[in-house]
Coordinates of C-alpha atoms and ligand atoms in Angstrom, one line a residue:
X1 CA 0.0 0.0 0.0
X2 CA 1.3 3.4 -0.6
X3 CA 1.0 6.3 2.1
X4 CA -1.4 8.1 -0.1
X5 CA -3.5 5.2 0.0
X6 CA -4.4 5.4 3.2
X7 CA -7.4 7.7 3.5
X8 CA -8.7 5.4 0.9
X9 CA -9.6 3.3 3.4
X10 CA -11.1 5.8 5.9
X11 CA -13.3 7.1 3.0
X12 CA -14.8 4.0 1.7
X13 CA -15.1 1.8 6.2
X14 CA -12.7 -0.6 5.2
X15 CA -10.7 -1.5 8.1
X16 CA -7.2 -1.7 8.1
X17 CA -5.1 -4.8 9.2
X18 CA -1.7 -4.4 10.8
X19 CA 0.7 -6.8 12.5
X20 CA 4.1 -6.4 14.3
X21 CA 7.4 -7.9 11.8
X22 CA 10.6 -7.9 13.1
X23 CA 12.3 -10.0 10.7
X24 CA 12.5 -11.3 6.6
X25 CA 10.7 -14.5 6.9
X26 CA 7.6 -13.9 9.0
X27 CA 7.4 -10.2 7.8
X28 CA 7.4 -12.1 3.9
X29 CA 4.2 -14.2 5.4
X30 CA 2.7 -11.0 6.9
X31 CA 2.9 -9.3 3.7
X32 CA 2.1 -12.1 1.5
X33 CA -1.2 -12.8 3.3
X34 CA -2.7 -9.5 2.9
X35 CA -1.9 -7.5 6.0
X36 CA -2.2 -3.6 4.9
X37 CA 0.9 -2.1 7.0
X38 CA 3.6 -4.1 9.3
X39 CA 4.7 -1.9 11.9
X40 CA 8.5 -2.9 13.4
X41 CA 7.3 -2.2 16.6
X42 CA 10.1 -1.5 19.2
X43 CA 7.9 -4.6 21.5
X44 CA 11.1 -6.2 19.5
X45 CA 12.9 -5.2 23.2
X46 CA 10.7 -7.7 24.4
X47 CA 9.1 -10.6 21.8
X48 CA 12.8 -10.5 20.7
X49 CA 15.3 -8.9 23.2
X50 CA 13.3 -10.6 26.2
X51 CA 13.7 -7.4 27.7
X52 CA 10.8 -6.4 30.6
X53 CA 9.9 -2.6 28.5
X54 CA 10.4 -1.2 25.3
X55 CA 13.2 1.0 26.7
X56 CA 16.3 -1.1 26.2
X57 CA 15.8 -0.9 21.9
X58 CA 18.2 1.4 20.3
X59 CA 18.2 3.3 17.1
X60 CA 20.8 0.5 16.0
X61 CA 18.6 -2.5 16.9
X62 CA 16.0 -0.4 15.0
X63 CA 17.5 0.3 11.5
X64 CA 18.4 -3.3 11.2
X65 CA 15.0 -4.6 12.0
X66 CA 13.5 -2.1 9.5
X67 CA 16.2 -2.3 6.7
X68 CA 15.6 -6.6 7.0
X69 CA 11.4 -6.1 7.0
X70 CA 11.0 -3.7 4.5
X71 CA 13.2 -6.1 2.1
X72 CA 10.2 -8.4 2.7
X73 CA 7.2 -6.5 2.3
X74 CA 6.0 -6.1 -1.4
X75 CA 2.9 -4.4 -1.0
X76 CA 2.6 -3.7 2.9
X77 CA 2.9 -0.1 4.3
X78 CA 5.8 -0.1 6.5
X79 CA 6.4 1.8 9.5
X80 CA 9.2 1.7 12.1
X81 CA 9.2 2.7 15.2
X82 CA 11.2 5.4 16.9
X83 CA 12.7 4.2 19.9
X84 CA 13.0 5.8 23.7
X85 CA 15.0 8.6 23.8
X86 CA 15.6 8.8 19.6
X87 CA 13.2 12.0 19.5
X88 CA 14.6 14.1 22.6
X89 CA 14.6 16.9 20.7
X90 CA 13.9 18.3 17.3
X91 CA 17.2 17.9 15.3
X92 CA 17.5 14.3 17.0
X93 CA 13.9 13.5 15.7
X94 CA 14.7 14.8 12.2
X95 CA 18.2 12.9 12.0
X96 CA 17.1 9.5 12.8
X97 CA 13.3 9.6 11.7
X98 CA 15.3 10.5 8.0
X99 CA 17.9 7.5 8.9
X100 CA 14.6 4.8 9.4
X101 CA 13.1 6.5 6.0
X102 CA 16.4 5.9 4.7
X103 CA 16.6 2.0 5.1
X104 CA 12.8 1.2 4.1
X105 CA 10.3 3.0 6.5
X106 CA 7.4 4.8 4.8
X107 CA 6.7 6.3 8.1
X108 CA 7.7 6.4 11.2
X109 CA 6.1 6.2 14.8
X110 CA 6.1 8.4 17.8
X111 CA 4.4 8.0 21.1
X112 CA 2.9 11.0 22.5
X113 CA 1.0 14.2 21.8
X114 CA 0.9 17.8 22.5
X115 CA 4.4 17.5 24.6
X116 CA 6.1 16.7 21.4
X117 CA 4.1 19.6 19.1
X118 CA 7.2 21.3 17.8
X119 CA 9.0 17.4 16.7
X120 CA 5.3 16.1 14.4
X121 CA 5.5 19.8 13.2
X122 CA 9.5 19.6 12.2
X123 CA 8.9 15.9 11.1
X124 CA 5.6 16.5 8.3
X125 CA 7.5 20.0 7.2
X126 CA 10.6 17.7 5.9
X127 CA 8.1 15.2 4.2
X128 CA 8.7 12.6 7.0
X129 CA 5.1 10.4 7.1
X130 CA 4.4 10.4 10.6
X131 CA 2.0 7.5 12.6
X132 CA 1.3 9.0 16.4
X133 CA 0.3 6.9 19.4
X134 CA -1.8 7.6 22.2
X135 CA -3.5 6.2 24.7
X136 CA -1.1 3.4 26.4
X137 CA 2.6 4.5 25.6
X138 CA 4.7 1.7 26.1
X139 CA 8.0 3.8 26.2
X140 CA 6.2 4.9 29.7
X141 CA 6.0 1.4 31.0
X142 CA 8.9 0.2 33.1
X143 CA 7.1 -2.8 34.2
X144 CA 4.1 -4.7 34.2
X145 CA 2.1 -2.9 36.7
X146 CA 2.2 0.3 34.9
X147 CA 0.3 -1.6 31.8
X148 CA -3.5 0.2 32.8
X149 CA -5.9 1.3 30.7
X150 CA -5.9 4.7 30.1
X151 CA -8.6 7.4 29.3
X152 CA -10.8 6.1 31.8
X153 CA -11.7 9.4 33.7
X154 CA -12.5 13.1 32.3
X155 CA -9.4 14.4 32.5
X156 CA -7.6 11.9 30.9
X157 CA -10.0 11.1 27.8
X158 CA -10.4 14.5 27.2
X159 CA -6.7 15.0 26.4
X160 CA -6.2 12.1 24.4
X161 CA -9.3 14.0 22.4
X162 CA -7.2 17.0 22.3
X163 CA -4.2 15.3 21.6
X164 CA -5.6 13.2 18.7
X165 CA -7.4 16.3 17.1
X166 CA -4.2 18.1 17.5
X167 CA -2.0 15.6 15.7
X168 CA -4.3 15.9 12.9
X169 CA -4.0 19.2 12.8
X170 CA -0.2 18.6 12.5
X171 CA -0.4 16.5 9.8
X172 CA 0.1 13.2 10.9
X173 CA -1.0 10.2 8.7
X174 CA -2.5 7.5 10.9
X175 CA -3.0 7.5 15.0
X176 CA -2.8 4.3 17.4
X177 CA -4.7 4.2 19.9
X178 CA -3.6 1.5 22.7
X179 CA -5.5 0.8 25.8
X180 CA -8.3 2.9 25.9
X181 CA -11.8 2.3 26.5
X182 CA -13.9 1.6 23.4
X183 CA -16.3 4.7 23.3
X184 CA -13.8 6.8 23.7
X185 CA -11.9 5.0 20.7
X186 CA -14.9 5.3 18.5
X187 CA -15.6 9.0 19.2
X188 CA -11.3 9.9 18.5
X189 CA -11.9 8.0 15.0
X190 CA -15.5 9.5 14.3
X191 CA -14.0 13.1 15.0
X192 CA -10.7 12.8 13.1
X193 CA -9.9 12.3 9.7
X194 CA -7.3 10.3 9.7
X195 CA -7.3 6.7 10.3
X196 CA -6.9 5.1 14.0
X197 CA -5.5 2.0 14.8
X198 CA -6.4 0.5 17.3
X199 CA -5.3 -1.9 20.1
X200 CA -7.2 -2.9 22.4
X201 CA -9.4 -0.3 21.9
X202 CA -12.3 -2.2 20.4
X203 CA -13.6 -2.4 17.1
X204 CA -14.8 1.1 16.6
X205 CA -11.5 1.8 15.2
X206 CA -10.9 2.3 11.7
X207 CA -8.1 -0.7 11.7
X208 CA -6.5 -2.9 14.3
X209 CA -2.8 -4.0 15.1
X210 CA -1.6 -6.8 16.8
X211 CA 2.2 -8.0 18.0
X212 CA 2.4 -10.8 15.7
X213 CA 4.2 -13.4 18.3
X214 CA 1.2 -12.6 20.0
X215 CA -1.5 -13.5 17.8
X216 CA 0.5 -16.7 16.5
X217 CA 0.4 -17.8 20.8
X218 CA 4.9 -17.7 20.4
X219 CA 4.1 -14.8 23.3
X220 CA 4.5 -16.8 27.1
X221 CA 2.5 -16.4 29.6
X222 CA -0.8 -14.5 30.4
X223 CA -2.0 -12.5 27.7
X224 CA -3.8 -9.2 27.7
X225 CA -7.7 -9.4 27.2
X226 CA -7.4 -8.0 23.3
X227 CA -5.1 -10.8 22.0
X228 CA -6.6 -13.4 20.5
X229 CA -4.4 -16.7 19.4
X230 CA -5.2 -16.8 15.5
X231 CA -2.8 -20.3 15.7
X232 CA -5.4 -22.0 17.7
X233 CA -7.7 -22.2 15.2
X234 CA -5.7 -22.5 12.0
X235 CA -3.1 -25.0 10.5
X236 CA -0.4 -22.6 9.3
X237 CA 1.2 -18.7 10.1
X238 CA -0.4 -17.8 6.6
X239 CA -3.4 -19.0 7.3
X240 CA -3.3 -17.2 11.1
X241 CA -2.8 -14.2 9.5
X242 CA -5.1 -14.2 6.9
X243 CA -8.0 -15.1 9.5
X244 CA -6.7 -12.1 11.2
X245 CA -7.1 -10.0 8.2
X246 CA -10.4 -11.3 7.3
X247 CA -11.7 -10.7 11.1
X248 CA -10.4 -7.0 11.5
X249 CA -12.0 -6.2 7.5
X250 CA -15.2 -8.1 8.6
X251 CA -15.3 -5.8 12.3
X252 CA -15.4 -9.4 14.2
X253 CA -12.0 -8.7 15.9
X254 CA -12.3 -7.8 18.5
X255 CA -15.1 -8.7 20.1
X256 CA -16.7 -6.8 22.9
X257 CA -15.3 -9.2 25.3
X258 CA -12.0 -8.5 24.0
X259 CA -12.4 -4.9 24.3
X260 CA -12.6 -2.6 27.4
Ligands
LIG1 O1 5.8 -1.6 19.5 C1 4.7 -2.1 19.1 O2 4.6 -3.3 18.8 C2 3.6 -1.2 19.1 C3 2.2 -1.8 18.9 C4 1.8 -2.3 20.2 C5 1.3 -0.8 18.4 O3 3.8 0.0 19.3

């Protein structure tokens, strides 16, 4: 899919189907079994690092995952990540959001919003395709207890509001939105323009993503309420993540009991 593509899908209600890659071969199967963007999520710190957070990944770790994926992905979107501490500042931002453009991204990801105005503004005014994320940032987690759902009160689902009405206004492409109740989901996607993606934020999103090790069950132990194993009900990883695909299009993932 190309990056203009995208409001396409916002325009016409069909949902959009993303999934985690971090390397060739599975990122191939990803793309290959119709999956609209692959996101090299920095989770890589722990699906592949084994790390406890996201905070461990480097720029480093990040340009190799993302120059091996986007090898693989023929028709996919892909979008990398931009680790802890890569986006500090402005001219930090610009370097290395241009260095993960330079080895394959199409766009790049930052958690966050109206703290890091001045960075989406420097990014979209050097042609940088920029993906926010709101809602549960995992860059904030340091371990599990701090994995909550957030937006729950007034306070705090009224700024992820703002915040996702002013990253549109920025010009960012596409919006995750992790953790979050699912009304509030649906009224950020119904008031924006852009697409959201969500995670587990129900299905009143305009597209869903999932860290593929999850959804193929390689993920140990007890799993958040929005994962579903697509492995336990089909033969091969293809076939996983084409039921995946066909779920998120069809609005039967998630389900409301694998929503908040
Ligand atoms: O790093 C990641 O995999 C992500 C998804 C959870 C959206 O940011």
């Amino acid at each position: 899919m190309k990056h203009s593509e995208l409001s396409l899908f916002k325009e016409s209600g069909e949902k959009i189907a993303c999934l985690t890659a971090y390397d060739a071969s599975i990122a191939g199967l990803i793309d290959g079994a119709g999956v609209d963007i692959v996101l090299i999520g920095d989770s890589l710190g722990m699906v592949i690092q084994g790390g406890s957070n996201t905070r461990s990944v480097t720029m480093k770790d990040m340009l190799y995952h993302t120059s091996i994926v986007s090898k693989a992905c023929q028709s996919a979107l892909v979008i990398a990540d931009m680790p802890f501490e890569s986006y500090e500042n402005t001219e930090l931002a610009l370097t290395n959001a241009k260095q993960l453009v330079s080895v394959g991204a199409d766009m790049v990801k930052i958690e966050g919003g109206q703290e890091h105005e001045e960075i989406f503004r420097v990014l979209v005014s050097n042609d940088i395709n920029v993906c926010g994320h709101l809602g549960l940032q995992p860059q904030l987690v340091i371990d599990s207890s701090d994995y909550k759902i957030q937006g729950r009160d007034k306070g705090s689902s009224e700024l992820i509001m703002s915040d996702a009405i002013l990253l549109e206004s920025l010009g960012i492409s596409v919006l995750v939105l992790e953790c979050v109740p699912s009304d509030l989901a649906k009224n950020v996607s119904s008031k924006i323009g852009i697409p959201t993606i969500g995670i587990g934020a129900g299905n009143g999103c305009d597209g869903q993503v999932l860290v593929s090790y999850d959804m193929l069950g390689i993920t140990s132990g007890r799993q958040p309420r929005f994962v579903r194993n697509f492995m336990s009900f089909e033969d091969s990883i293809s076939l996983a993540v084409s039921a995946f695909v066909r779920e998120v299009k069809a609005g039967t993932f998630p389900s409301e009991s694998e929503s908040y």
